[in-house]
Amino acid sequence: MRIILALFNFLAFEAAWFAAVSGGAAGRGGLMSLAVVAVVAIHLFLNRIRLRPELALILAVTLFGVLLEAGFMGAGLIRYAGTVEGQALPPVWIAALWFGFGTLPNASLAWLKGRWKTQAILGALSGPLTYWAGVKLGAATLPDPGAAGALFAIGLAWALALPAIFLMAEAISPVASRAPAHLS
């Protein structure tokens, strides 16, 4: 059952990611972010016994992610569709993606707990790939020239960010085992 819930969490987040990013590319990011809100609502319902710590983790990851994205934007590493030059904060659909990402550490990514090197490697590889996918979907642009450098910098940041997120999960919403107990 745990593996099914973890798989559901992963697939639901991926579907919501695609909806929000596609919506962002089409100028409907706010509306399409409701898919992410639905994923979080289901996650919290399935984890209602641990509701407060899970919600606290999701909110902490959201704040962390918004600040990270603001740093990326401020450094000129990425520009999201619908933003204006000099905009300090990412669009709402990016914040929504981080809101949904907060469900993953105690769920589909629970297998990564305590594996700091694996977290860093996964962050370094999957971070830039995710941003590249968003660019290919038309939701963002990378600096031209300099796209490779921007993706490299994003990868370095994600190599640190993913372990930091797991440290937050451990501190805010610890789960007894590495295996996902719920959809969380």
PDB file of N, CA and C in Angstrom, residues 54-134:
ATOM      1  N   GLU A  54       2.931  18.231   8.512  1.00  0.00           N
ATOM      2  CA  GLU A  54       3.003  18.161   7.046  1.00  0.00           C
ATOM      3  C   GLU A  54       2.699  19.512   6.417  1.00  0.00           C
ATOM      4  N   LEU A  55       1.693  20.194   6.928  1.00  0.00           N
ATOM      5  CA  LEU A  55       1.363  21.522   6.412  1.00  0.00           C
ATOM      6  C   LEU A  55       2.513  22.488   6.676  1.00  0.00           C
ATOM      7  N   ALA A  56       3.117  22.405   7.853  1.00  0.00           N
ATOM      8  CA  ALA A  56       4.258  23.267   8.169  1.00  0.00           C
ATOM      9  C   ALA A  56       5.411  23.000   7.198  1.00  0.00           C
ATOM     10  N   LEU A  57       5.664  21.735   6.885  1.00  0.00           N
ATOM     11  CA  LEU A  57       6.724  21.401   5.935  1.00  0.00           C
ATOM     12  C   LEU A  57       6.411  21.954   4.553  1.00  0.00           C
ATOM     13  N   ILE A  58       5.190  21.767   4.105  1.00  0.00           N
ATOM     14  CA  ILE A  58       4.789  22.256   2.780  1.00  0.00           C
ATOM     15  C   ILE A  58       4.966  23.777   2.694  1.00  0.00           C
ATOM     16  N   LEU A  59       4.574  24.480   3.729  1.00  0.00           N
ATOM     17  CA  LEU A  59       4.713  25.937   3.729  1.00  0.00           C
ATOM     18  C   LEU A  59       6.182  26.359   3.788  1.00  0.00           C
ATOM     19  N   ALA A  60       6.993  25.635   4.558  1.00  0.00           N
ATOM     20  CA  ALA A  60       8.421  25.949   4.633  1.00  0.00           C
ATOM     21  C   ALA A  60       9.104  25.711   3.286  1.00  0.00           C
ATOM     22  N   VAL A  61       8.771  24.611   2.624  1.00  0.00           N
ATOM     23  CA  VAL A  61       9.344  24.322   1.307  1.00  0.00           C
ATOM     24  C   VAL A  61       8.892  25.378   0.303  1.00  0.00           C
ATOM     25  N   THR A  62       7.645  25.809   0.401  1.00  0.00           N
ATOM     26  CA  THR A  62       7.141  26.844  -0.506  1.00  0.00           C
ATOM     27  C   THR A  62       7.929  28.141  -0.335  1.00  0.00           C
ATOM     28  N   LEU A  63       8.115  28.575   0.898  1.00  0.00           N
ATOM     29  CA  LEU A  63       8.877  29.800   1.152  1.00  0.00           C
ATOM     30  C   LEU A  63      10.319  29.649   0.662  1.00  0.00           C
ATOM     31  N   PHE A  64      10.938  28.515   0.971  1.00  0.00           N
ATOM     32  CA  PHE A  64      12.305  28.232   0.517  1.00  0.00           C
ATOM     33  C   PHE A  64      12.384  28.318  -1.007  1.00  0.00           C
ATOM     34  N   GLY A  65      11.443  27.683  -1.680  1.00  0.00           N
ATOM     35  CA  GLY A  65      11.439  27.642  -3.136  1.00  0.00           C
ATOM     36  C   GLY A  65      11.211  29.007  -3.765  1.00  0.00           C
ATOM     37  N   VAL A  66      10.307  29.774  -3.203  1.00  0.00           N
ATOM     38  CA  VAL A  66      10.040  31.115  -3.735  1.00  0.00           C
ATOM     39  C   VAL A  66      11.296  31.978  -3.607  1.00  0.00           C
ATOM     40  N   LEU A  67      11.978  31.860  -2.478  1.00  0.00           N
ATOM     41  CA  LEU A  67      13.215  32.629  -2.295  1.00  0.00           C
ATOM     42  C   LEU A  67      14.309  32.149  -3.255  1.00  0.00           C
ATOM     43  N   LEU A  68      14.399  30.847  -3.464  1.00  0.00           N
ATOM     44  CA  LEU A  68      15.371  30.310  -4.413  1.00  0.00           C
ATOM     45  C   LEU A  68      15.073  30.814  -5.829  1.00  0.00           C
ATOM     46  N   GLU A  69      13.814  30.764  -6.217  1.00  0.00           N
ATOM     47  CA  GLU A  69      13.415  31.245  -7.547  1.00  0.00           C
ATOM     48  C   GLU A  69      13.684  32.734  -7.696  1.00  0.00           C
ATOM     49  N   ALA A  70      13.411  33.495  -6.639  1.00  0.00           N
ATOM     50  CA  ALA A  70      13.701  34.936  -6.691  1.00  0.00           C
ATOM     51  C   ALA A  70      15.191  35.165  -6.900  1.00  0.00           C
ATOM     52  N   GLY A  71      16.015  34.328  -6.274  1.00  0.00           N
ATOM     53  CA  GLY A  71      17.455  34.418  -6.486  1.00  0.00           C
ATOM     54  C   GLY A  71      17.842  34.095  -7.916  1.00  0.00           C
ATOM     55  N   PHE A  72      17.240  33.046  -8.474  1.00  0.00           N
ATOM     56  CA  PHE A  72      17.504  32.690  -9.871  1.00  0.00           C
ATOM     57  C   PHE A  72      17.113  33.841 -10.802  1.00  0.00           C
ATOM     58  N   MET A  73      15.938  34.413 -10.540  1.00  0.00           N
ATOM     59  CA  MET A  73      15.464  35.513 -11.385  1.00  0.00           C
ATOM     60  C   MET A  73      16.372  36.733 -11.242  1.00  0.00           C
ATOM     61  N   GLY A  74      16.712  37.061 -10.002  1.00  0.00           N
ATOM     62  CA  GLY A  74      17.560  38.229  -9.755  1.00  0.00           C
ATOM     63  C   GLY A  74      18.946  38.094 -10.358  1.00  0.00           C
ATOM     64  N   ALA A  75      19.443  36.855 -10.406  1.00  0.00           N
ATOM     65  CA  ALA A  75      20.761  36.602 -10.997  1.00  0.00           C
ATOM     66  C   ALA A  75      20.702  36.501 -12.517  1.00  0.00           C
ATOM     67  N   GLY A  76      19.500  36.574 -13.068  1.00  0.00           N
ATOM     68  CA  GLY A  76      19.345  36.499 -14.518  1.00  0.00           C
ATOM     69  C   GLY A  76      19.497  35.091 -15.068  1.00  0.00           C
ATOM     70  N   LEU A  77      19.320  34.084 -14.224  1.00  0.00           N
ATOM     71  CA  LEU A  77      19.457  32.697 -14.679  1.00  0.00           C
ATOM     72  C   LEU A  77      18.231  32.213 -15.432  1.00  0.00           C
ATOM     73  N   ILE A  78      17.073  32.794 -15.117  1.00  0.00           N
ATOM     74  CA  ILE A  78      15.824  32.362 -15.754  1.00  0.00           C
ATOM     75  C   ILE A  78      14.824  33.511 -15.737  1.00  0.00           C
ATOM     76  N   ARG A  79      13.964  33.495 -16.720  1.00  0.00           N
ATOM     77  CA  ARG A  79      12.860  34.470 -16.760  1.00  0.00           C
ATOM     78  C   ARG A  79      11.597  33.703 -17.111  1.00  0.00           C
ATOM     79  N   TYR A  80      10.574  33.870 -16.304  1.00  0.00           N
ATOM     80  CA  TYR A  80       9.329  33.129 -16.487  1.00  0.00           C
ATOM     81  C   TYR A  80       8.357  33.895 -17.369  1.00  0.00           C
ATOM     82  N   ALA A  81       7.589  33.151 -18.128  1.00  0.00           N
ATOM     83  CA  ALA A  81       6.556  33.748 -18.981  1.00  0.00           C
ATOM     84  C   ALA A  81       5.619  34.586 -18.113  1.00  0.00           C
ATOM     85  N   GLY A  82       5.294  35.751 -18.600  1.00  0.00           N
ATOM     86  CA  GLY A  82       4.363  36.620 -17.882  1.00  0.00           C
ATOM     87  C   GLY A  82       5.015  37.518 -16.857  1.00  0.00           C
ATOM     88  N   THR A  83       6.327  37.415 -16.668  1.00  0.00           N
ATOM     89  CA  THR A  83       7.001  38.309 -15.730  1.00  0.00           C
ATOM     90  C   THR A  83       7.580  39.487 -16.495  1.00  0.00           C
ATOM     91  N   VAL A  84       7.857  40.545 -15.766  1.00  0.00           N
ATOM     92  CA  VAL A  84       8.449  41.738 -16.369  1.00  0.00           C
ATOM     93  C   VAL A  84       9.884  41.890 -15.879  1.00  0.00           C
ATOM     94  N   GLU A  85      10.674  42.595 -16.645  1.00  0.00           N
ATOM     95  CA  GLU A  85      12.075  42.838 -16.295  1.00  0.00           C
ATOM     96  C   GLU A  85      12.157  43.441 -14.895  1.00  0.00           C
ATOM     97  N   GLY A  86      12.998  42.855 -14.059  1.00  0.00           N
ATOM     98  CA  GLY A  86      13.186  43.370 -12.711  1.00  0.00           C
ATOM     99  C   GLY A  86      12.180  42.860 -11.690  1.00  0.00           C
ATOM    100  N   GLN A  87      11.255  42.041 -12.111  1.00  0.00           N
ATOM    101  CA  GLN A  87      10.271  41.493 -11.166  1.00  0.00           C
ATOM    102  C   GLN A  87      11.014  40.676 -10.117  1.00  0.00           C
ATOM    103  N   ALA A  88      10.723  40.921  -8.847  1.00  0.00           N
ATOM    104  CA  ALA A  88      11.470  40.288  -7.758  1.00  0.00           C
ATOM    105  C   ALA A  88      10.983  38.878  -7.431  1.00  0.00           C
ATOM    106  N   LEU A  89       9.687  38.659  -7.512  1.00  0.00           N
ATOM    107  CA  LEU A  89       9.138  37.365  -7.111  1.00  0.00           C
ATOM    108  C   LEU A  89       8.658  36.573  -8.322  1.00  0.00           C
ATOM    109  N   PRO A  90       8.736  35.261  -8.229  1.00  0.00           N
ATOM    110  CA  PRO A  90       8.266  34.427  -9.337  1.00  0.00           C
ATOM    111  C   PRO A  90       6.746  34.473  -9.448  1.00  0.00           C
ATOM    112  N   PRO A  91       6.220  34.055 -10.586  1.00  0.00           N
ATOM    113  CA  PRO A  91       4.764  34.041 -10.748  1.00  0.00           C
ATOM    114  C   PRO A  91       4.109  33.021  -9.809  1.00  0.00           C
ATOM    115  N   VAL A  92       2.821  33.172  -9.627  1.00  0.00           N
ATOM    116  CA  VAL A  92       2.079  32.331  -8.681  1.00  0.00           C
ATOM    117  C   VAL A  92       2.187  30.845  -9.021  1.00  0.00           C
ATOM    118  N   TRP A  93       2.254  30.516 -10.289  1.00  0.00           N
ATOM    119  CA  TRP A  93       2.320  29.098 -10.646  1.00  0.00           C
ATOM    120  C   TRP A  93       3.644  28.472 -10.231  1.00  0.00           C
ATOM    121  N   ILE A  94       4.709  29.254 -10.150  1.00  0.00           N
ATOM    122  CA  ILE A  94       5.990  28.746  -9.644  1.00  0.00           C
ATOM    123  C   ILE A  94       5.869  28.502  -8.136  1.00  0.00           C
ATOM    124  N   ALA A  95       5.265  29.441  -7.423  1.00  0.00           N
ATOM    125  CA  ALA A  95       5.035  29.235  -5.986  1.00  0.00           C
ATOM    126  C   ALA A  95       4.170  27.996  -5.766  1.00  0.00           C
ATOM    127  N   ALA A  96       3.181  27.804  -6.626  1.00  0.00           N
ATOM    128  CA  ALA A  96       2.317  26.618  -6.511  1.00  0.00           C
ATOM    129  C   ALA A  96       3.121  25.341  -6.713  1.00  0.00           C
ATOM    130  N   LEU A  97       4.069  25.351  -7.641  1.00  0.00           N
ATOM    131  CA  LEU A  97       4.898  24.161  -7.851  1.00  0.00           C
ATOM    132  C   LEU A  97       5.690  23.824  -6.591  1.00  0.00           C
ATOM    133  N   TRP A  98       6.211  24.826  -5.936  1.00  0.00           N
ATOM    134  CA  TRP A  98       6.929  24.580  -4.686  1.00  0.00           C
ATOM    135  C   TRP A  98       5.983  24.107  -3.596  1.00  0.00           C
ATOM    136  N   PHE A  99       4.782  24.615  -3.585  1.00  0.00           N
ATOM    137  CA  PHE A  99       3.743  24.170  -2.646  1.00  0.00           C
ATOM    138  C   PHE A  99       3.522  22.667  -2.831  1.00  0.00           C
ATOM    139  N   GLY A 100       3.409  22.224  -4.058  1.00  0.00           N
ATOM    140  CA  GLY A 100       3.243  20.802  -4.332  1.00  0.00           C
ATOM    141  C   GLY A 100       4.495  19.999  -4.040  1.00  0.00           C
ATOM    142  N   PHE A 101       5.669  20.579  -4.330  1.00  0.00           N
ATOM    143  CA  PHE A 101       6.923  19.880  -4.082  1.00  0.00           C
ATOM    144  C   PHE A 101       7.093  19.549  -2.605  1.00  0.00           C
ATOM    145  N   GLY A 102       6.495  20.363  -1.756  1.00  0.00           N
ATOM    146  CA  GLY A 102       6.565  20.123  -0.313  1.00  0.00           C
ATOM    147  C   GLY A 102       5.917  18.819   0.124  1.00  0.00           C
ATOM    148  N   THR A 103       5.095  18.221  -0.729  1.00  0.00           N
ATOM    149  CA  THR A 103       4.485  16.931  -0.384  1.00  0.00           C
ATOM    150  C   THR A 103       5.432  15.763  -0.623  1.00  0.00           C
ATOM    151  N   LEU A 104       6.502  15.962  -1.368  1.00  0.00           N
ATOM    152  CA  LEU A 104       7.336  14.852  -1.816  1.00  0.00           C
ATOM    153  C   LEU A 104       8.316  14.275  -0.793  1.00  0.00           C
ATOM    154  N   PRO A 105       8.953  15.072   0.086  1.00  0.00           N
ATOM    155  CA  PRO A 105       9.979  14.489   0.958  1.00  0.00           C
ATOM    156  C   PRO A 105       9.507  13.337   1.850  1.00  0.00           C
ATOM    157  N   ASN A 106       8.300  13.383   2.328  1.00  0.00           N
ATOM    158  CA  ASN A 106       7.795  12.305   3.184  1.00  0.00           C
ATOM    159  C   ASN A 106       6.940  11.314   2.407  1.00  0.00           C
ATOM    160  N   ALA A 107       6.961  11.411   1.095  1.00  0.00           N
ATOM    161  CA  ALA A 107       6.136  10.528   0.260  1.00  0.00           C
ATOM    162  C   ALA A 107       7.002   9.872  -0.794  1.00  0.00           C
ATOM    163  N   SER A 108       6.823  10.276  -2.029  1.00  0.00           N
ATOM    164  CA  SER A 108       7.500   9.588  -3.124  1.00  0.00           C
ATOM    165  C   SER A 108       9.018   9.748  -3.082  1.00  0.00           C
ATOM    166  N   LEU A 109       9.519  10.747  -2.407  1.00  0.00           N
ATOM    167  CA  LEU A 109      10.967  10.906  -2.287  1.00  0.00           C
ATOM    168  C   LEU A 109      11.498  10.463  -0.927  1.00  0.00           C
ATOM    169  N   ALA A 110      10.675   9.819  -0.126  1.00  0.00           N
ATOM    170  CA  ALA A 110      11.091   9.391   1.214  1.00  0.00           C
ATOM    171  C   ALA A 110      12.287   8.452   1.178  1.00  0.00           C
ATOM    172  N   TRP A 111      12.433   7.717   0.105  1.00  0.00           N
ATOM    173  CA  TRP A 111      13.568   6.797  -0.028  1.00  0.00           C
ATOM    174  C   TRP A 111      14.916   7.518  -0.015  1.00  0.00           C
ATOM    175  N   LEU A 112      14.891   8.833  -0.245  1.00  0.00           N
ATOM    176  CA  LEU A 112      16.118   9.629  -0.246  1.00  0.00           C
ATOM    177  C   LEU A 112      16.557  10.071   1.147  1.00  0.00           C
ATOM    178  N   LYS A 113      15.714   9.874   2.156  1.00  0.00           N
ATOM    179  CA  LYS A 113      16.047  10.347   3.503  1.00  0.00           C
ATOM    180  C   LYS A 113      17.358   9.744   3.978  1.00  0.00           C
ATOM    181  N   GLY A 114      18.216  10.615   4.502  1.00  0.00           N
ATOM    182  CA  GLY A 114      19.497  10.187   5.026  1.00  0.00           C
ATOM    183  C   GLY A 114      20.554   9.898   3.972  1.00  0.00           C
ATOM    184  N   ARG A 115      20.222  10.043   2.730  1.00  0.00           N
ATOM    185  CA  ARG A 115      21.153   9.772   1.630  1.00  0.00           C
ATOM    186  C   ARG A 115      21.589  11.104   1.012  1.00  0.00           C
ATOM    187  N   TRP A 116      22.442  11.832   1.744  1.00  0.00           N
ATOM    188  CA  TRP A 116      22.790  13.195   1.375  1.00  0.00           C
ATOM    189  C   TRP A 116      23.496  13.273   0.024  1.00  0.00           C
ATOM    190  N   LYS A 117      24.391  12.351  -0.230  1.00  0.00           N
ATOM    191  CA  LYS A 117      25.107  12.373  -1.508  1.00  0.00           C
ATOM    192  C   LYS A 117      24.145  12.125  -2.669  1.00  0.00           C
ATOM    193  N   THR A 118      23.253  11.171  -2.489  1.00  0.00           N
ATOM    194  CA  THR A 118      22.267  10.874  -3.536  1.00  0.00           C
ATOM    195  C   THR A 118      21.345  12.066  -3.745  1.00  0.00           C
ATOM    196  N   GLN A 119      20.945  12.725  -2.662  1.00  0.00           N
ATOM    197  CA  GLN A 119      20.107  13.920  -2.778  1.00  0.00           C
ATOM    198  C   GLN A 119      20.825  14.994  -3.594  1.00  0.00           C
ATOM    199  N   ALA A 120      22.095  15.209  -3.288  1.00  0.00           N
ATOM    200  CA  ALA A 120      22.854  16.249  -3.988  1.00  0.00           C
ATOM    201  C   ALA A 120      23.002  15.911  -5.474  1.00  0.00           C
ATOM    202  N   ILE A 121      23.312  14.662  -5.764  1.00  0.00           N
ATOM    203  CA  ILE A 121      23.465  14.250  -7.166  1.00  0.00           C
ATOM    204  C   ILE A 121      22.133  14.363  -7.898  1.00  0.00           C
ATOM    205  N   LEU A 122      21.073  13.882  -7.266  1.00  0.00           N
ATOM    206  CA  LEU A 122      19.746  13.958  -7.892  1.00  0.00           C
ATOM    207  C   LEU A 122      19.339  15.412  -8.122  1.00  0.00           C
ATOM    208  N   GLY A 123      19.599  16.264  -7.138  1.00  0.00           N
ATOM    209  CA  GLY A 123      19.297  17.685  -7.298  1.00  0.00           C
ATOM    210  C   GLY A 123      20.083  18.310  -8.430  1.00  0.00           C
ATOM    211  N   ALA A 124      21.380  17.982  -8.500  1.00  0.00           N
ATOM    212  CA  ALA A 124      22.247  18.553  -9.536  1.00  0.00           C
ATOM    213  C   ALA A 124      21.813  18.139 -10.936  1.00  0.00           C
ATOM    214  N   LEU A 125      21.261  16.938 -11.061  1.00  0.00           N
ATOM    215  CA  LEU A 125      20.839  16.446 -12.377  1.00  0.00           C
ATOM    216  C   LEU A 125      19.390  16.798 -12.708  1.00  0.00           C
ATOM    217  N   SER A 126      18.490  16.548 -11.760  1.00  0.00           N
ATOM    218  CA  SER A 126      17.061  16.738 -12.063  1.00  0.00           C
ATOM    219  C   SER A 126      16.648  18.208 -12.047  1.00  0.00           C
ATOM    220  N   GLY A 127      17.311  19.027 -11.230  1.00  0.00           N
ATOM    221  CA  GLY A 127      16.971  20.451 -11.193  1.00  0.00           C
ATOM    222  C   GLY A 127      17.068  21.092 -12.570  1.00  0.00           C
ATOM    223  N   PRO A 128      18.252  21.076 -13.194  1.00  0.00           N
ATOM    224  CA  PRO A 128      18.378  21.692 -14.519  1.00  0.00           C
ATOM    225  C   PRO A 128      17.479  21.044 -15.572  1.00  0.00           C
ATOM    226  N   LEU A 129      17.294  19.738 -15.490  1.00  0.00           N
ATOM    227  CA  LEU A 129      16.410  19.068 -16.462  1.00  0.00           C
ATOM    228  C   LEU A 129      14.981  19.574 -16.357  1.00  0.00           C
ATOM    229  N   THR A 130      14.529  19.805 -15.148  1.00  0.00           N
ATOM    230  CA  THR A 130      13.171  20.310 -14.943  1.00  0.00           C
ATOM    231  C   THR A 130      13.026  21.721 -15.508  1.00  0.00           C
ATOM    232  N   TYR A 131      14.016  22.566 -15.264  1.00  0.00           N
ATOM    233  CA  TYR A 131      13.962  23.925 -15.796  1.00  0.00           C
ATOM    234  C   TYR A 131      14.042  23.896 -17.327  1.00  0.00           C
ATOM    235  N   TRP A 132      14.877  23.030 -17.865  1.00  0.00           N
ATOM    236  CA  TRP A 132      14.993  22.895 -19.318  1.00  0.00           C
ATOM    237  C   TRP A 132      13.658  22.466 -19.912  1.00  0.00           C
ATOM    238  N   ALA A 133      12.965  21.540 -19.236  1.00  0.00           N
ATOM    239  CA  ALA A 133      11.649  21.104 -19.714  1.00  0.00           C
ATOM    240  C   ALA A 133      10.670  22.273 -19.706  1.00  0.00           C
ATOM    241  N   GLY A 134      10.711  23.084 -18.666  1.00  0.00           N
ATOM    242  CA  GLY A 134       9.851  24.264 -18.613  1.00  0.00           C
ATOM    243  C   GLY A 134      10.142  25.237 -19.741  1.00  0.00           C
TER     244      GLY A 134
END
